[in-house]
Structures are given as structure tokens and as C-alpha cells.
Amino acid sequence: MLWRGLLEEYKPYLPVTDKTPMLSLQEGNTPLLPLRHLSEKLGVELFVKYDGANPTGSFKDRGMVMAVAKAKESGSEAVMCASTGNTSAAAAAYAAQAKMRCMIVIPEGKIAMGKLAQAVVYGAEIVSIAGNFDNALQMVRNLEKQSPISLVNSVNPHRIEGQKTAAFEICDALGSAPDVLTIPVGNAGNITAYWKGFKEYHEAKQTGLPEMRGFEAEGAAAIVRKQIIEEPETLATAIRIGNPASWDKAVNAADESGGKIDEVTDDEIVAAYRLLAKEEGVFAEPASAASIAGLIKQIDSGEIKKGSRVVSVLTGNGLKDPDTAIDTAPVQPMKLPNNEKIVFDHLLGRVNA
Ligand code: F0G
């Protein structure tokens, strides 16, 4: 049967009314992929929730379809957000479908190229500031107080409602919640949403609850360090955030579930990013690989038990950030003349080597 998108499929669990415009780019219903090779290597039963398969290439579509629909329903004519890239791509896409203006504020030079390309083509009005995501978020929060423009960052509760559906899909696919969920943490909206989703589904269907294990990048690990980081730095630009808006809710999710908010280094992120692609054929963006880097770290430390059933959330598509892919690549294309003999010699020499 045709997948109808999240607002239709999960209507009873969402703030959908008779007046809600049923926006959809057929978001959701993303693969829950078993990773055979890494499961064997790591000694756990590992699945990834591949949310890079959403229509704009990240999990943000889940929250944005709900937030933009509610903004439209309330009579608003424009939406705005601060973003490290994915939120703005999703906001721009759903605003286009809803025939609304979309204004975005982004940190200059710290947005992956694919994400910027999306916002441009979807027709957003883009402001790039000489500041970071936290500065941009503060600006749009202040502007919301003095304008009728709807803010669609994850401080908007409708975003969390939409994003919790990923937890539902995992429980539906596995028949129950996994033992452990590992997830990247930036502004901390997604870990908040997953925990809400697991709890609601457990209440409705007794699906059980996972340990929630969230991972910040080391250079942006405000929650782990228990202090705001004024100048966050990480190659995983999606989670380059020093003052997460849903800080307390992330801590609560970890505490209530018997999990933890932890950090991973950029080197660990890149290693996991490459491992996923090379071992499993799965291309996720660097921030997403924080969930695999964290899994590996906590298996090594013994915090995640061997034999556990684990779901690691892959939040965004690898194609979002081609520059990091090329810059961190161990092999680059070999430039040769347009000559069969030279090309064959090179390729066969390699094969025989
Ligand atoms: N992974 C990706 C690919 C992201 O784009 C983000 C956040 C996260 C993880 C972290 O999720 O913020 O809910 O903890 N991106 C936001 C943006 C900040 O503007 O696109 P979170």
C-alpha cells in the first residue's frame, strides 16, 4: 500500500486536527537496516535507522512536516529557523509545499554544501551570519517574540511530536524497543523526541524502553562538560552546537532510561563514518556517524553489553557533505590519460598487487 506520510500514518499520536493541512513528501518509513558485518565485529545485534532516506535526506523531515503544517493551520504566512543545514533544508522544502515564505539564519562557512544547495533551490530566503548556530538560534528566538513569523526550530514542540515517530517505526519493525539506542546529540531535540516516542508507544503497546545513549562531538560537548561552549568546533558541522536548547530534556532521557550522554572525538567520528561505508555500504553524514563511534566506545568500555540489541540512528545522508567525504578520503581518483593500455596496466597492476 502507498505510504501516506507521517501525518496520515501516525495521526492518532500526533496533534493533527480537521483543520491541519495534510502536508507530505512521503517522509518517514525509513529503512531499519541490520548491519551483519559490524554486528559480528562488535558482538552486538546492530541495526541502523537510516533517516538519511527521508525526502530531504535527514530526520528533520519528520518534525518539519508537523511544524510547518501547524504553522499553516494557525494562519501563519512564514516560517523561520536557525540551522547547521538540515533543519533549513527541511523547513524550506515543506514551506514550499505549504506555499509559505521560509527564512533561515545559518553560520557562515560552516554549512555542508549539499544542505545549502537544497535551501537555495527550495527557495528559502537565506541570511548567513558571522557567528555560530547558537548565535543564530538566539536571534530567531528573539525575532519570534516581535513578529508573526513561526519559529520551526526544535524548541517548537510540534517538531518533537513529528520526530518521535522514528521510535514508533523502530518498535513496529522489531516488535519491541531495542535494548540500547545510540544517537548523535547537537541541539538535543532528537534524543528528546525519541525518548518521548518510546515512552508513548510503551504506554500504548507495551513495547519496552531502551537505554538512551547520546553522543556529542568532543569539541561541542556542552552537556558532558556541564558548561556552555562559546566556540564549539567539530568537523561534524551538523552538531557544532555549544548551548543545546533541549539540554535538560536530553539529560532527563539519559537518566530516566539508565543511559548516558557521552562524547566522541572527530577522529572517532571519521573512523566510524568510513567503517560504515566500507564495511556495510552505508553512507551517512559525519554527525550521524557519532552514533556508531559512540557505540564502539561504549562496547570497549563495557557500558554496552555484548549481545545487546542496538539501534544506532543515522540522522542524515552522506551526500549532504561531499567536501568532508573527499577531504577525509584515504584514496583519491588517479588521473590518467584517455588510453586503454595505461588505464588497464594501472588497474590490473592494482588488482594483482
Ligand atoms: N545529525 C544531523 C545530521 C543533524 O543535522 C543534527 C542537527 C543532529 C544530528 C543533532 O540533532 O540537534 O536534535 O540533537 N541538526 C540541526 C540543524 C541543528 O540545524 O540541522 P539534535
Coordinates of C-alpha atoms and ligand atoms in Angstrom, one line a residue:
M1 CA 0.0 0.0 0.0
L2 CA 1.1 3.5 -0.7
W3 CA 2.9 5.1 2.3
R4 CA 0.9 8.3 3.0
G5 CA 3.5 10.2 5.1
L6 CA 3.7 10.7 8.8
L7 CA 0.7 12.9 9.4
E8 CA -1.7 10.3 8.0
E9 CA 0.1 7.2 9.2
Y10 CA 0.5 8.3 12.8
K11 CA -2.5 10.6 13.1
P12 CA -3.8 9.2 16.5
Y13 CA -0.4 10.0 18.1
L14 CA 0.0 13.5 16.6
P15 CA -1.6 16.9 17.1
V16 CA -3.5 16.5 13.8
T17 CA -7.0 18.1 13.7
D18 CA -9.6 18.5 11.0
K19 CA -8.0 21.8 10.1
T20 CA -4.4 20.6 9.8
P21 CA -3.2 20.7 6.2
M22 CA -2.0 17.2 5.4
L23 CA 1.4 18.1 4.1
S24 CA 3.5 15.2 2.9
L25 CA 6.6 14.4 0.9
Q26 CA 6.2 10.8 2.0
E27 CA 8.6 11.3 4.9
G28 CA 9.2 8.5 7.4
N29 CA 9.0 4.7 6.8
T30 CA 12.8 4.7 6.5
P31 CA 14.9 1.6 6.5
L32 CA 15.9 -0.2 9.7
L33 CA 18.9 -1.9 8.3
P34 CA 20.6 -4.9 10.1
L35 CA 24.4 -4.5 9.8
R36 CA 25.7 -8.0 9.5
H37 CA 29.4 -7.3 9.3
L38 CA 29.5 -4.8 12.1
S39 CA 27.3 -6.9 14.3
E40 CA 29.8 -9.7 14.0
K41 CA 32.8 -7.4 14.6
L42 CA 31.3 -5.7 17.6
G43 CA 29.5 -8.6 19.2
V44 CA 26.1 -7.0 19.3
E45 CA 22.9 -7.3 17.2
L46 CA 23.2 -4.0 15.4
F47 CA 20.6 -2.1 13.3
V48 CA 20.8 1.4 11.9
K49 CA 17.7 3.6 11.5
Y50 CA 18.7 5.2 8.2
D51 CA 16.9 8.5 8.3
G52 CA 19.0 9.8 5.5
A53 CA 16.5 8.1 3.3
N54 CA 13.9 10.9 4.1
P55 CA 12.9 13.2 1.2
T56 CA 15.3 16.0 2.0
G57 CA 17.9 13.5 3.3
S58 CA 17.6 13.8 7.1
F59 CA 15.4 13.1 10.1
K60 CA 14.4 16.7 10.1
D61 CA 11.6 16.0 7.7
R62 CA 9.7 14.1 10.4
G63 CA 9.5 17.2 12.6
M64 CA 9.2 19.7 9.9
V65 CA 6.1 18.2 8.2
M66 CA 4.3 18.6 11.6
A67 CA 5.7 22.0 12.5
V68 CA 5.0 23.6 9.1
A69 CA 1.5 22.1 8.9
K70 CA 0.7 23.5 12.4
A71 CA 2.2 26.9 11.4
K72 CA 0.0 26.9 8.3
E73 CA -3.0 25.8 10.3
S74 CA -2.5 28.7 12.7
G75 CA -2.7 31.2 9.8
S76 CA 1.0 32.0 9.7
E77 CA 2.4 33.0 6.3
A78 CA 6.1 32.4 7.0
V79 CA 8.4 30.1 8.9
M80 CA 11.9 30.7 10.1
C81 CA 14.7 28.7 11.7
A82 CA 18.4 28.8 12.7
S83 CA 20.3 25.9 11.3
T84 CA 23.5 24.0 10.8
G85 CA 21.9 23.0 7.5
N86 CA 19.5 20.1 7.7
T87 CA 16.7 21.9 9.5
S88 CA 16.8 24.7 7.0
A89 CA 16.7 22.2 4.0
A90 CA 13.6 20.5 5.5
A91 CA 11.9 23.8 6.5
A92 CA 12.4 25.2 3.0
A93 CA 11.0 22.1 1.4
Y94 CA 7.8 21.9 3.5
A95 CA 7.3 25.7 3.3
A96 CA 7.5 25.3 -0.5
Q97 CA 4.8 22.7 -0.4
A98 CA 2.7 24.7 2.0
K99 CA 3.1 27.9 -0.1
M100 CA 4.7 29.8 2.8
R101 CA 7.8 32.0 3.0
C102 CA 10.8 30.4 4.6
M103 CA 13.6 32.5 6.3
I104 CA 16.7 30.8 7.5
V105 CA 19.7 32.0 9.5
I106 CA 22.9 30.0 9.2
P107 CA 26.5 30.2 10.4
E108 CA 28.7 31.4 7.6
G109 CA 31.1 28.8 6.1
K110 CA 30.0 26.1 8.5
I111 CA 27.2 24.5 6.4
A112 CA 27.8 21.4 4.3
M113 CA 27.4 22.2 0.6
G114 CA 24.5 19.8 -0.1
K115 CA 22.4 21.4 2.6
L116 CA 23.0 24.9 1.4
A117 CA 22.2 23.8 -2.2
Q118 CA 18.9 22.5 -1.0
A119 CA 17.8 25.6 0.8
V120 CA 18.7 27.7 -2.2
V121 CA 16.8 25.5 -4.7
Y122 CA 13.7 25.2 -2.4
G123 CA 13.6 29.0 -2.5
A124 CA 14.4 29.9 1.1
E125 CA 15.5 33.5 2.0
I126 CA 18.9 32.9 3.5
V127 CA 20.9 35.0 5.9
S128 CA 24.4 33.9 6.7
I129 CA 25.8 35.4 9.9
A130 CA 29.4 35.7 11.0
G131 CA 28.5 33.7 14.1
N132 CA 27.7 30.2 15.1
F133 CA 24.5 28.2 15.4
D134 CA 23.9 29.2 19.0
N135 CA 24.1 32.9 18.0
A136 CA 21.7 32.3 15.1
L137 CA 19.2 30.4 17.3
Q138 CA 19.2 33.3 19.8
M139 CA 18.4 35.7 17.0
V140 CA 15.4 33.8 15.7
R141 CA 14.1 33.2 19.2
N142 CA 14.2 36.9 19.8
L143 CA 12.7 37.8 16.5
E144 CA 9.8 35.4 17.1
K145 CA 8.8 37.5 20.2
Q146 CA 8.3 40.6 18.0
S147 CA 6.9 39.1 14.7
P148 CA 4.2 36.8 13.4
I149 CA 6.7 34.5 11.8
S150 CA 6.5 30.9 13.1
L151 CA 9.7 29.5 14.6
V152 CA 10.3 25.9 13.4
N153 CA 13.5 25.0 15.4
S154 CA 13.1 22.1 17.8
V155 CA 12.1 24.5 20.6
N156 CA 8.8 24.3 18.7
P157 CA 7.0 21.3 20.4
H158 CA 5.4 20.3 17.1
R159 CA 8.9 19.4 15.9
I160 CA 9.4 16.9 18.7
E161 CA 5.9 15.4 18.0
G162 CA 6.8 14.7 14.4
Q163 CA 10.3 13.3 15.2
K164 CA 9.0 10.9 17.9
T165 CA 7.6 8.8 15.0
A166 CA 11.0 7.3 14.4
A167 CA 10.8 5.5 17.7
F168 CA 7.4 4.1 16.6
E169 CA 8.8 2.8 13.4
I170 CA 11.6 1.1 15.2
C171 CA 9.2 -0.7 17.6
D172 CA 6.9 -1.6 14.7
A173 CA 9.8 -3.1 12.8
L174 CA 11.4 -5.0 15.7
G175 CA 8.2 -5.9 17.6
S176 CA 9.7 -4.1 20.6
A177 CA 12.1 -1.4 21.6
P178 CA 15.8 -2.3 21.3
D179 CA 18.0 -2.7 24.4
V180 CA 20.0 0.3 23.5
L181 CA 19.5 3.3 21.2
T182 CA 22.6 5.3 20.2
I183 CA 22.1 8.8 18.7
P184 CA 24.1 11.9 17.9
V185 CA 23.3 15.0 20.1
G186 CA 23.5 18.5 18.8
N187 CA 20.7 20.8 19.9
A188 CA 19.3 17.7 21.7
G189 CA 15.8 17.8 20.1
N190 CA 16.1 14.4 18.5
I191 CA 17.0 12.4 21.7
T192 CA 14.2 14.2 23.4
A193 CA 11.8 13.2 20.6
Y194 CA 12.9 9.5 20.6
W195 CA 12.5 9.2 24.3
K196 CA 9.0 10.7 24.1
G197 CA 8.2 8.3 21.3
F198 CA 9.4 5.2 23.1
K199 CA 7.5 6.1 26.2
E200 CA 4.3 6.8 24.4
Y201 CA 4.5 3.6 22.4
H202 CA 5.3 1.6 25.5
E203 CA 2.2 3.0 27.2
A204 CA 0.0 2.2 24.2
K205 CA 1.5 -1.1 23.2
Q206 CA 3.9 -2.3 25.9
T207 CA 6.9 -2.2 23.6
G208 CA 9.5 -1.7 26.3
L209 CA 12.1 1.1 26.8
P210 CA 15.7 1.3 25.5
E211 CA 18.7 2.8 27.3
M212 CA 19.2 6.2 25.6
R213 CA 22.8 6.8 24.8
G214 CA 23.5 10.2 23.2
F215 CA 26.8 11.4 21.8
E216 CA 28.1 14.9 21.4
A217 CA 31.2 15.8 19.4
E218 CA 34.1 16.4 21.8
G219 CA 34.7 20.0 20.7
A220 CA 31.0 20.7 21.3
A221 CA 30.3 18.6 24.3
A222 CA 28.4 21.1 26.5
I223 CA 26.1 18.6 28.2
V224 CA 29.0 16.2 29.0
R225 CA 31.2 19.1 30.4
K226 CA 28.2 20.7 32.1
Q227 CA 29.1 24.1 30.7
I228 CA 28.1 26.2 27.7
I229 CA 30.8 26.1 25.0
E230 CA 31.2 29.6 23.5
E231 CA 33.1 28.4 20.4
P232 CA 32.2 24.9 19.6
E233 CA 34.3 23.1 17.0
T234 CA 33.9 19.8 15.2
L235 CA 34.2 18.5 11.6
A236 CA 30.7 17.2 12.1
T237 CA 29.2 20.6 11.4
A238 CA 25.6 19.4 11.9
I239 CA 26.3 19.1 15.7
R240 CA 28.6 22.1 16.1
I241 CA 26.4 23.4 18.9
G242 CA 27.7 24.8 22.3
N243 CA 24.4 25.5 24.1
P244 CA 21.8 22.9 23.2
A245 CA 18.2 24.2 23.6
S246 CA 16.9 20.8 24.9
W247 CA 19.8 20.3 27.3
D248 CA 17.7 19.3 30.3
K249 CA 15.5 17.0 28.3
A250 CA 18.5 15.2 27.0
V251 CA 19.9 14.7 30.5
N252 CA 16.4 13.5 31.6
A253 CA 16.2 11.0 28.7
A254 CA 19.6 9.5 29.6
D255 CA 18.9 9.5 33.4
E256 CA 15.4 8.0 33.2
S257 CA 16.4 5.3 30.8
G258 CA 19.6 4.3 32.5
G259 CA 21.7 5.6 29.6
K260 CA 24.2 8.3 29.3
I261 CA 25.2 11.5 27.4
D262 CA 28.8 11.0 26.3
E263 CA 31.3 12.5 23.8
V264 CA 33.3 11.2 20.8
T265 CA 36.3 12.8 19.1
D266 CA 36.4 13.9 15.5
D267 CA 38.9 11.1 14.8
E268 CA 36.4 8.5 16.2
I269 CA 33.6 10.1 14.1
V270 CA 35.7 9.9 10.9
A271 CA 36.7 6.3 11.6
A272 CA 33.1 5.3 12.2
Y273 CA 32.0 7.2 9.1
R274 CA 34.4 5.3 6.9
L275 CA 33.7 1.9 8.6
L276 CA 30.0 2.2 7.9
A277 CA 30.6 3.0 4.3
K278 CA 33.4 0.5 3.7
E279 CA 32.1 -2.5 5.7
E280 CA 28.3 -2.1 5.1
G281 CA 27.8 0.2 2.0
V282 CA 26.1 2.8 4.2
F283 CA 26.9 6.4 3.5
A284 CA 25.8 8.7 6.4
E285 CA 27.0 12.2 7.1
P286 CA 29.7 12.7 9.7
A287 CA 27.4 13.8 12.5
S288 CA 25.4 10.7 12.1
A289 CA 28.4 8.5 12.5
A290 CA 28.7 9.8 16.1
S291 CA 26.1 7.2 17.0
I292 CA 28.4 4.4 15.7
A293 CA 31.6 6.0 17.1
G294 CA 29.8 6.1 20.5
L295 CA 28.6 2.5 20.2
I296 CA 32.2 1.4 19.6
K297 CA 33.5 3.5 22.5
Q298 CA 30.9 2.1 25.0
I299 CA 31.3 -1.5 23.8
D300 CA 35.0 -1.1 24.5
S301 CA 34.3 0.4 27.9
G302 CA 31.8 -2.4 28.8
E303 CA 29.0 0.1 29.2
I304 CA 27.1 -1.5 26.3
K305 CA 26.9 -5.3 26.9
K306 CA 27.9 -7.8 24.2
G307 CA 24.8 -9.5 22.8
S308 CA 22.7 -6.4 23.2
R309 CA 20.2 -5.5 20.5
V310 CA 21.2 -2.0 19.5
V311 CA 19.7 0.6 17.1
S312 CA 22.0 3.4 16.0
V313 CA 20.4 6.4 14.5
L314 CA 21.9 7.6 11.2
T315 CA 20.4 11.1 11.1
G316 CA 21.5 12.4 7.7
N317 CA 22.6 11.2 4.2
G318 CA 26.3 11.2 3.4
L319 CA 25.7 13.1 0.1
K320 CA 24.8 16.2 2.2
D321 CA 28.5 16.8 2.9
P322 CA 30.7 15.9 -0.2
D323 CA 33.6 18.1 1.0
T324 CA 34.2 16.1 4.2
A325 CA 33.9 12.9 2.2
I326 CA 36.6 13.9 -0.2
D327 CA 38.8 15.6 2.4
T328 CA 38.9 12.6 4.7
A329 CA 39.2 10.0 1.9
P330 CA 42.1 7.6 2.1
V331 CA 42.1 7.3 -1.8
Q332 CA 41.7 10.0 -4.4
P333 CA 40.9 9.4 -8.1
M334 CA 44.1 8.5 -10.1
K335 CA 44.4 10.9 -13.1
L336 CA 45.5 9.1 -16.3
P337 CA 45.4 9.8 -20.0
N338 CA 42.5 8.6 -22.1
N339 CA 44.5 5.5 -23.1
E340 CA 43.4 1.9 -22.7
K341 CA 46.8 0.4 -22.2
I342 CA 47.8 2.9 -19.4
V343 CA 44.4 2.5 -17.7
F344 CA 44.5 -1.3 -17.9
D345 CA 48.1 -1.5 -16.7
H346 CA 47.2 0.6 -13.8
L347 CA 44.0 -1.3 -12.8
L348 CA 45.5 -4.7 -13.3
G349 CA 48.6 -3.8 -11.5
R350 CA 46.5 -2.7 -8.6
V351 CA 44.4 -5.9 -8.7
N352 CA 47.5 -8.2 -8.8
A353 CA 49.2 -6.2 -6.1
Ligands
F0G1 N1 22.5 14.7 13.0 C1 22.3 15.6 12.0 C2 22.6 15.1 10.6 C3 21.8 16.9 12.3 O1 21.6 17.7 11.3 C4 21.5 17.2 13.6 C5 21.1 18.6 13.9 C6 21.8 16.3 14.6 C7 22.3 15.0 14.3 C8 21.5 16.6 16.0 O2 20.2 16.6 16.3 O3 20.0 18.8 17.2 O4 18.2 17.2 17.5 O5 20.3 16.9 18.7 N2 20.9 19.5 13.1 C9 20.3 20.8 13.4 C10 20.2 21.6 12.1 C11 20.9 21.5 14.5 O6 20.1 22.8 12.1 O7 20.0 21.0 11.0 P1 19.6 17.4 17.5

